[in-house]
Amino acid sequence: MFALRKSLTCTLRTFYVRNFRACAAAQSAVSLKDRSFLTLKDFNPDEIKHILWVSADLKKRIKHEGQYLPLLQGKSIAMIFEKRSTRTRMSTETGFALLGGHPCFLTPQDIHLGVNESTKDTARVLAGFADVVLARVNSHSTLEELTNEAPIPIINGLSDLYHPIQILADLLTLQEHYGSLSGLTVTWIGDGNNVLHSLMMSLAKLNVNLRVATPKGYEPDSQVLKEARRLSKQYGTELFLTSDPVEAARGSNVLVTDTWVSMGQEEEKKQRLRDFHGYQITMETGSVASPDWTFLHCLPRKAEEVNDEVFYSPRSLVFPEAENRKWTIMGLMVSLMTDYTPKSPPLKI
């Protein structure tokens, strides 16, 4: 019996060591240098895991160990903002500077993108000044044109179709909290918007289930939904859509929402508030979720979306989530601009 137990222990140890080494080798082999980052649709599971690994490694080495890592020394980033944002601007500026680079913030008044100068010409001009461009734009087509014309990486800081850098922060936050992403169930309660679209393009690849509740008429984009269904089938995860928030929340580990009235939709506010009645996330919503449920919101938050009891509760991860915007944008920029290999073990995603 002792010999059998010893043999089994050795076999299991060998299995875990081999799998750990295989995981580390797979993630180390990933190279994203010189790629653009417009949507998580374009990135496979190992590539998403690699970005999260680099992000966690930088956070550990810089924040917790006090190391100085000028990985982007001598580099510049052009930051185009057609829409203003606290978190996107601060995370990118402070993160790029912390890595030794120089950020340059550009508003519509600074460059008149597509108005005083064509997007095509702007892309080519910026490519001569900067090493990477982050653009927070109204139309996703603007990003596509920048990518087609600029021979440097373009990062989507937000568009009407996707918000992928937000999802990187969400994923790292959940990884830190739960220790693993695989097998989690995330519930989205709210508008079928760009944040939801980016969740739909990424969660299945990490073995995360997605349940969605949107009011009728506010469903996600049909083409995004079609691709999400394909991904769900490919990776064997659940994708469930309903108009009932409680039904969507049932058994979920994570409840997520966002603004009901995005920038540019102010004239629709009264109608939207009526249409989203009953979609506020409360402790009652959480009562049908998993006992370990947590809450995410990309901010800024309005009280009608989630009440104070949830938002300021220990279940709320919104402020670690906001901070992780910095570490994940840093991890992304380092991944797109260098051949950096993390020093810490790969995440057990």
Short mmCIF file of C-alpha atoms in Angstrom, two decimals:
data_model
loop_
_atom_site.label_atom_id
_atom_site.label_comp_id
_atom_site.label_asym_id
_atom_site.label_seq_id
_atom_site.Cartn_x
_atom_site.Cartn_y
_atom_site.Cartn_z
CA MET A 1 0.00 0.00 0.00
CA PHE A 2 2.81 2.39 0.92
CA ALA A 3 4.58 1.63 -2.36
CA LEU A 4 1.36 2.25 -4.29
CA ARG A 5 0.76 5.55 -2.51
CA LYS A 6 4.34 6.63 -3.15
CA SER A 7 4.03 5.69 -6.82
CA LEU A 8 0.76 7.62 -7.16
CA THR A 9 2.27 10.68 -5.45
CA CYS A 10 5.24 10.64 -7.82
CA THR A 11 2.95 10.27 -10.82
CA LEU A 12 0.80 13.23 -9.75
CA ARG A 13 3.86 15.35 -9.01
CA THR A 14 5.27 14.57 -12.46
CA PHE A 15 1.90 15.41 -14.04
CA TYR A 16 1.65 18.81 -12.36
CA VAL A 17 5.29 19.69 -13.04
CA ARG A 18 4.97 18.78 -16.70
CA ASN A 19 1.73 20.75 -17.06
CA PHE A 20 3.23 23.76 -15.28
CA ARG A 21 6.25 23.67 -17.56
CA ALA A 22 4.05 23.24 -20.62
CA CYS A 23 1.91 26.22 -19.56
CA ALA A 24 4.98 28.35 -18.90
CA ALA A 25 6.52 27.36 -22.24
CA ALA A 26 3.28 28.11 -24.14
CA GLN A 27 2.91 31.57 -22.61
CA SER A 28 6.62 32.36 -22.94
CA ALA A 29 6.47 31.47 -26.63
CA VAL A 30 3.79 34.08 -27.31
CA SER A 31 5.01 37.21 -29.09
CA LEU A 32 2.68 40.16 -29.66
CA LYS A 33 5.34 42.66 -30.64
CA ASP A 34 4.22 45.16 -33.29
CA ARG A 35 0.59 43.93 -33.18
CA SER A 36 -2.34 46.34 -32.88
CA PHE A 37 -5.05 45.82 -30.26
CA LEU A 38 -8.47 46.80 -31.59
CA THR A 39 -10.59 43.91 -30.32
CA LEU A 40 -10.13 40.77 -28.25
CA LYS A 41 -11.78 38.94 -31.12
CA ASP A 42 -8.34 38.94 -32.80
CA PHE A 43 -6.52 37.33 -29.85
CA ASN A 44 -6.44 33.65 -28.94
CA PRO A 45 -6.49 32.25 -25.37
CA ASP A 46 -2.69 32.01 -25.01
CA GLU A 47 -2.27 35.60 -26.21
CA ILE A 48 -4.84 36.95 -23.74
CA LYS A 49 -3.24 34.92 -20.94
CA HIS A 50 0.17 36.28 -21.91
CA ILE A 51 -1.01 39.90 -21.61
CA LEU A 52 -2.51 39.16 -18.18
CA TRP A 53 0.70 37.41 -17.12
CA VAL A 54 2.85 40.38 -18.13
CA SER A 55 0.42 42.73 -16.35
CA ALA A 56 0.51 40.73 -13.11
CA ASP A 57 4.29 40.47 -13.30
CA LEU A 58 4.74 44.23 -13.73
CA LYS A 59 2.35 44.89 -10.84
CA LYS A 60 4.28 42.52 -8.60
CA ARG A 61 7.73 43.82 -9.52
CA ILE A 62 6.92 47.54 -9.59
CA LYS A 63 4.18 47.98 -6.98
CA HIS A 64 5.00 45.28 -4.46
CA GLU A 65 8.77 44.95 -4.86
CA GLY A 66 9.58 48.58 -5.67
CA GLN A 67 11.59 47.78 -8.78
CA TYR A 68 12.22 50.35 -11.51
CA LEU A 69 11.64 48.87 -14.96
CA PRO A 70 12.23 51.44 -17.73
CA LEU A 71 11.10 49.00 -20.41
CA LEU A 72 9.75 51.80 -22.62
CA GLN A 73 12.58 54.29 -22.11
CA GLY A 74 12.98 56.50 -25.17
CA LYS A 75 9.50 55.59 -26.44
CA SER A 76 6.53 57.92 -26.97
CA ILE A 77 2.79 57.30 -27.09
CA ALA A 78 0.24 59.53 -28.83
CA MET A 79 -3.06 59.45 -26.92
CA ILE A 80 -6.05 60.53 -29.04
CA PHE A 81 -9.19 61.27 -27.00
CA GLU A 82 -12.39 62.11 -28.88
CA LYS A 83 -14.12 61.16 -25.60
CA ARG A 84 -12.68 62.13 -22.21
CA SER A 85 -12.00 59.54 -19.50
CA THR A 86 -10.46 59.63 -16.03
CA ARG A 87 -9.29 56.01 -15.95
CA THR A 88 -8.11 55.63 -19.54
CA ARG A 89 -6.08 58.84 -19.49
CA MET A 90 -4.60 58.43 -16.01
CA SER A 91 -3.78 54.74 -16.39
CA THR A 92 -2.08 55.24 -19.74
CA GLU A 93 -0.18 58.42 -18.87
CA THR A 94 1.06 57.25 -15.48
CA GLY A 95 1.75 53.73 -16.70
CA PHE A 96 3.72 54.79 -19.78
CA ALA A 97 5.74 57.30 -17.75
CA LEU A 98 6.41 54.72 -15.02
CA LEU A 99 7.93 52.49 -17.69
CA GLY A 100 10.25 55.31 -18.75
CA GLY A 101 8.33 56.56 -21.79
CA HIS A 102 6.75 59.88 -22.77
CA PRO A 103 2.94 60.17 -23.12
CA CYS A 104 1.36 62.91 -25.25
CA PHE A 105 -2.35 63.69 -24.75
CA LEU A 106 -4.28 64.89 -27.82
CA THR A 107 -7.85 66.20 -27.75
CA PRO A 108 -10.07 66.90 -30.81
CA GLN A 109 -9.05 70.55 -30.44
CA ASP A 110 -5.39 69.54 -30.78
CA ILE A 111 -5.53 67.44 -33.94
CA HIS A 112 -9.04 67.82 -35.49
CA LEU A 113 -9.02 64.12 -36.41
CA GLY A 114 -10.74 63.58 -39.74
CA VAL A 115 -11.86 67.23 -39.91
CA ASN A 116 -8.96 69.62 -40.45
CA GLU A 117 -6.72 66.69 -41.46
CA SER A 118 -7.75 63.28 -42.72
CA THR A 119 -7.42 60.26 -40.46
CA LYS A 120 -5.13 58.75 -43.08
CA ASP A 121 -2.74 61.71 -42.96
CA THR A 122 -2.91 61.93 -39.15
CA ALA A 123 -1.97 58.25 -38.87
CA ARG A 124 1.09 58.69 -41.05
CA VAL A 125 2.18 61.87 -39.26
CA LEU A 126 1.83 60.35 -35.78
CA ALA A 127 3.78 57.28 -36.88
CA GLY A 128 6.74 59.58 -37.47
CA PHE A 129 6.53 61.04 -33.97
CA ALA A 130 5.38 58.20 -31.73
CA ASP A 131 6.01 54.49 -31.25
CA VAL A 132 2.40 53.59 -30.44
CA VAL A 133 -1.02 55.26 -30.57
CA LEU A 134 -3.88 54.80 -28.13
CA ALA A 135 -7.13 56.18 -29.55
CA ARG A 136 -10.41 56.64 -27.70
CA VAL A 137 -12.82 57.35 -30.53
CA ASN A 138 -16.46 57.64 -31.47
CA SER A 139 -16.39 55.21 -34.39
CA HIS A 140 -14.58 51.87 -34.55
CA SER A 141 -13.91 52.52 -38.24
CA THR A 142 -11.54 55.32 -37.19
CA LEU A 143 -9.36 52.77 -35.41
CA GLU A 144 -9.40 50.50 -38.43
CA GLU A 145 -8.26 53.35 -40.66
CA LEU A 146 -5.50 54.32 -38.22
CA THR A 147 -4.32 50.70 -38.19
CA ASN A 148 -4.36 50.46 -41.99
CA GLU A 149 -2.31 53.63 -42.41
CA ALA A 150 0.11 53.67 -39.46
CA PRO A 151 3.06 51.22 -39.35
CA ILE A 152 3.01 51.23 -35.53
CA PRO A 153 0.70 49.52 -33.01
CA ILE A 154 -2.73 51.08 -32.50
CA ILE A 155 -4.56 50.44 -29.22
CA ASN A 156 -8.32 50.77 -28.88
CA GLY A 157 -8.92 53.01 -25.87
CA LEU A 158 -12.68 52.72 -26.52
CA SER A 159 -14.90 52.75 -29.57
CA ASP A 160 -18.61 52.45 -30.17
CA LEU A 161 -18.16 48.72 -30.81
CA TYR A 162 -15.52 47.51 -28.31
CA HIS A 163 -13.70 48.44 -25.11
CA PRO A 164 -11.04 45.70 -24.83
CA ILE A 165 -8.62 47.40 -22.42
CA GLN A 166 -11.41 47.52 -19.82
CA ILE A 167 -11.87 43.76 -20.07
CA LEU A 168 -8.17 43.13 -19.44
CA ALA A 169 -8.55 44.97 -16.13
CA ASP A 170 -11.71 43.01 -15.29
CA LEU A 171 -9.99 39.70 -16.01
CA LEU A 172 -6.92 40.51 -13.91
CA THR A 173 -9.16 41.63 -11.04
CA LEU A 174 -11.16 38.40 -11.11
CA GLN A 175 -7.96 36.35 -11.43
CA GLU A 176 -6.57 38.02 -8.32
CA HIS A 177 -9.79 37.56 -6.35
CA TYR A 178 -10.72 33.99 -7.29
CA GLY A 179 -7.25 32.61 -8.04
CA SER A 180 -8.45 31.28 -11.40
CA LEU A 181 -10.84 32.32 -14.15
CA SER A 182 -11.68 28.90 -15.53
CA GLY A 183 -15.21 27.77 -14.67
CA LEU A 184 -16.47 31.14 -13.43
CA THR A 185 -19.86 32.47 -14.53
CA VAL A 186 -20.15 36.20 -15.28
CA THR A 187 -23.53 37.91 -15.53
CA TRP A 188 -23.99 41.16 -17.42
CA ILE A 189 -27.04 43.21 -16.43
CA GLY A 190 -27.59 46.35 -18.51
CA ASP A 191 -27.09 47.75 -22.00
CA GLY A 192 -25.79 45.65 -24.90
CA ASN A 193 -22.84 47.98 -25.36
CA ASN A 194 -19.13 47.99 -26.20
CA VAL A 195 -18.04 46.61 -22.82
CA LEU A 196 -20.42 43.66 -23.16
CA HIS A 197 -19.18 43.10 -26.72
CA SER A 198 -15.61 42.79 -25.46
CA LEU A 199 -16.67 40.34 -22.75
CA MET A 200 -18.38 38.30 -25.45
CA MET A 201 -15.17 38.20 -27.50
CA SER A 202 -12.98 36.99 -24.64
CA LEU A 203 -14.66 35.04 -21.82
CA ALA A 204 -15.31 31.79 -23.69
CA LYS A 205 -11.63 31.63 -24.64
CA LEU A 206 -10.77 31.49 -20.94
CA ASN A 207 -13.47 28.91 -20.09
CA VAL A 208 -15.74 31.51 -18.47
CA ASN A 209 -19.53 31.31 -18.86
CA LEU A 210 -21.52 34.43 -19.73
CA ARG A 211 -25.14 35.20 -18.88
CA VAL A 212 -26.65 38.42 -20.26
CA ALA A 213 -29.76 40.40 -19.30
CA THR A 214 -30.67 43.38 -21.49
CA PRO A 215 -34.03 45.13 -21.94
CA LYS A 216 -35.77 44.37 -25.20
CA GLY A 217 -34.38 46.64 -27.87
CA TYR A 218 -30.99 46.96 -26.14
CA GLU A 219 -29.50 43.58 -27.11
CA PRO A 220 -25.86 43.29 -28.22
CA ASP A 221 -24.89 43.78 -31.85
CA SER A 222 -26.13 40.87 -33.98
CA GLN A 223 -22.76 40.20 -35.63
CA VAL A 224 -20.96 40.26 -32.29
CA LEU A 225 -23.57 37.89 -30.90
CA LYS A 226 -23.11 35.53 -33.84
CA GLU A 227 -19.36 35.37 -33.21
CA ALA A 228 -19.92 34.95 -29.45
CA ARG A 229 -22.19 31.97 -30.07
CA ARG A 230 -19.50 30.43 -32.27
CA LEU A 231 -16.85 30.96 -29.57
CA SER A 232 -19.11 29.52 -26.89
CA LYS A 233 -19.66 26.41 -28.96
CA GLN A 234 -15.96 26.11 -29.81
CA TYR A 235 -14.80 26.35 -26.19
CA GLY A 236 -17.73 24.57 -24.57
CA THR A 237 -19.00 27.43 -22.39
CA GLU A 238 -22.47 28.77 -21.65
CA LEU A 239 -23.82 31.88 -23.39
CA PHE A 240 -27.30 32.69 -22.09
CA LEU A 241 -29.39 35.73 -23.04
CA THR A 242 -32.58 36.95 -21.38
CA SER A 243 -34.45 40.15 -20.51
CA ASP A 244 -34.84 39.06 -16.86
CA PRO A 245 -31.99 40.30 -14.59
CA VAL A 246 -32.81 37.86 -11.80
CA GLU A 247 -32.82 34.91 -14.17
CA ALA A 248 -29.44 36.00 -15.54
CA ALA A 249 -27.96 36.43 -12.05
CA ARG A 250 -28.97 32.98 -10.85
CA GLY A 251 -25.89 30.99 -9.78
CA SER A 252 -23.45 33.57 -11.11
CA ASN A 253 -20.05 34.35 -9.54
CA VAL A 254 -19.77 37.88 -10.91
CA LEU A 255 -22.40 40.56 -11.51
CA VAL A 256 -21.38 43.30 -13.94
CA THR A 257 -23.06 46.44 -15.16
CA ASP A 258 -22.18 49.73 -16.82
CA THR A 259 -23.75 53.09 -17.54
CA TRP A 260 -27.22 53.02 -19.06
CA VAL A 261 -26.62 56.36 -20.78
CA SER A 262 -23.27 56.59 -22.56
CA MET A 263 -21.64 59.78 -23.80
CA GLY A 264 -23.59 60.98 -26.82
CA GLN A 265 -26.86 59.43 -25.62
CA GLU A 266 -27.92 62.22 -23.25
CA GLU A 267 -31.06 63.01 -25.27
CA GLU A 268 -32.20 59.41 -24.72
CA LYS A 269 -31.76 59.55 -20.95
CA LYS A 270 -35.43 59.77 -19.90
CA GLN A 271 -36.47 56.94 -22.21
CA ARG A 272 -33.52 54.78 -21.21
CA LEU A 273 -34.22 55.20 -17.50
CA ARG A 274 -37.77 53.99 -18.13
CA ASP A 275 -36.60 51.08 -20.27
CA PHE A 276 -34.03 49.95 -17.71
CA HIS A 277 -36.41 50.03 -14.76
CA GLY A 278 -35.80 46.93 -12.63
CA TYR A 279 -32.19 46.51 -13.82
CA GLN A 280 -30.52 48.10 -10.81
CA ILE A 281 -28.16 45.63 -9.11
CA THR A 282 -29.00 45.24 -5.42
CA MET A 283 -28.37 42.70 -2.68
CA GLU A 284 -31.68 41.17 -3.72
CA THR A 285 -30.19 40.55 -7.18
CA GLY A 286 -27.22 38.94 -5.52
CA SER A 287 -29.42 36.72 -3.35
CA VAL A 288 -29.89 34.33 -6.29
CA ALA A 289 -26.22 34.42 -7.30
CA SER A 290 -23.45 32.14 -6.07
CA PRO A 291 -22.54 32.57 -2.36
CA ASP A 292 -19.13 33.97 -3.43
CA TRP A 293 -20.55 36.56 -5.85
CA THR A 294 -18.71 39.80 -6.53
CA PHE A 295 -19.52 43.00 -8.39
CA LEU A 296 -17.74 44.89 -11.19
CA HIS A 297 -18.40 48.25 -12.84
CA CYS A 298 -16.03 50.07 -15.22
CA LEU A 299 -17.03 53.50 -13.78
CA PRO A 300 -18.19 56.20 -13.58
CA ARG A 301 -21.23 54.78 -11.81
CA LYS A 302 -24.72 56.17 -11.39
CA ALA A 303 -26.94 55.19 -8.46
CA GLU A 304 -29.70 53.85 -10.71
CA GLU A 305 -27.30 51.18 -12.04
CA VAL A 306 -26.23 49.77 -8.67
CA ASN A 307 -27.19 50.88 -5.18
CA ASP A 308 -24.74 52.00 -2.49
CA GLU A 309 -25.23 48.83 -0.46
CA VAL A 310 -23.66 46.76 -3.23
CA PHE A 311 -21.29 49.36 -4.66
CA TYR A 312 -19.51 50.04 -1.34
CA SER A 313 -19.79 46.51 0.02
CA PRO A 314 -16.94 43.99 0.45
CA ARG A 315 -18.37 42.20 -2.59
CA SER A 316 -17.56 45.19 -4.80
CA LEU A 317 -14.23 44.98 -6.65
CA VAL A 318 -14.68 48.26 -8.51
CA PHE A 319 -11.70 50.10 -7.03
CA PRO A 320 -9.15 47.26 -7.49
CA GLU A 321 -10.69 46.94 -10.97
CA ALA A 322 -10.04 50.64 -11.64
CA GLU A 323 -6.43 50.38 -10.43
CA ASN A 324 -5.88 47.36 -12.64
CA ARG A 325 -6.63 49.54 -15.66
CA LYS A 326 -3.10 50.86 -15.06
CA TRP A 327 -1.32 47.52 -14.72
CA THR A 328 -3.11 45.93 -17.66
CA ILE A 329 -2.52 48.84 -20.03
CA MET A 330 1.13 48.69 -18.98
CA GLY A 331 1.19 44.95 -19.60
CA LEU A 332 -0.44 45.44 -22.98
CA MET A 333 1.93 48.21 -24.09
CA VAL A 334 4.98 46.23 -23.00
CA SER A 335 3.66 43.16 -24.85
CA LEU A 336 3.04 45.13 -28.07
CA MET A 337 6.32 47.05 -27.99
CA THR A 338 8.97 44.72 -26.53
CA ASP A 339 10.04 41.10 -26.23
CA TYR A 340 9.73 41.19 -22.44
CA THR A 341 9.36 37.85 -20.65
CA PRO A 342 7.87 37.94 -17.12
CA LYS A 343 10.02 36.78 -14.21
CA SER A 344 7.15 35.39 -12.15
CA PRO A 345 5.36 32.05 -12.85
CA PRO A 346 2.45 32.10 -15.32
CA LEU A 347 -1.01 32.75 -13.89
CA LYS A 348 -3.12 29.68 -13.19
CA ILE A 349 -5.98 30.91 -15.35
#
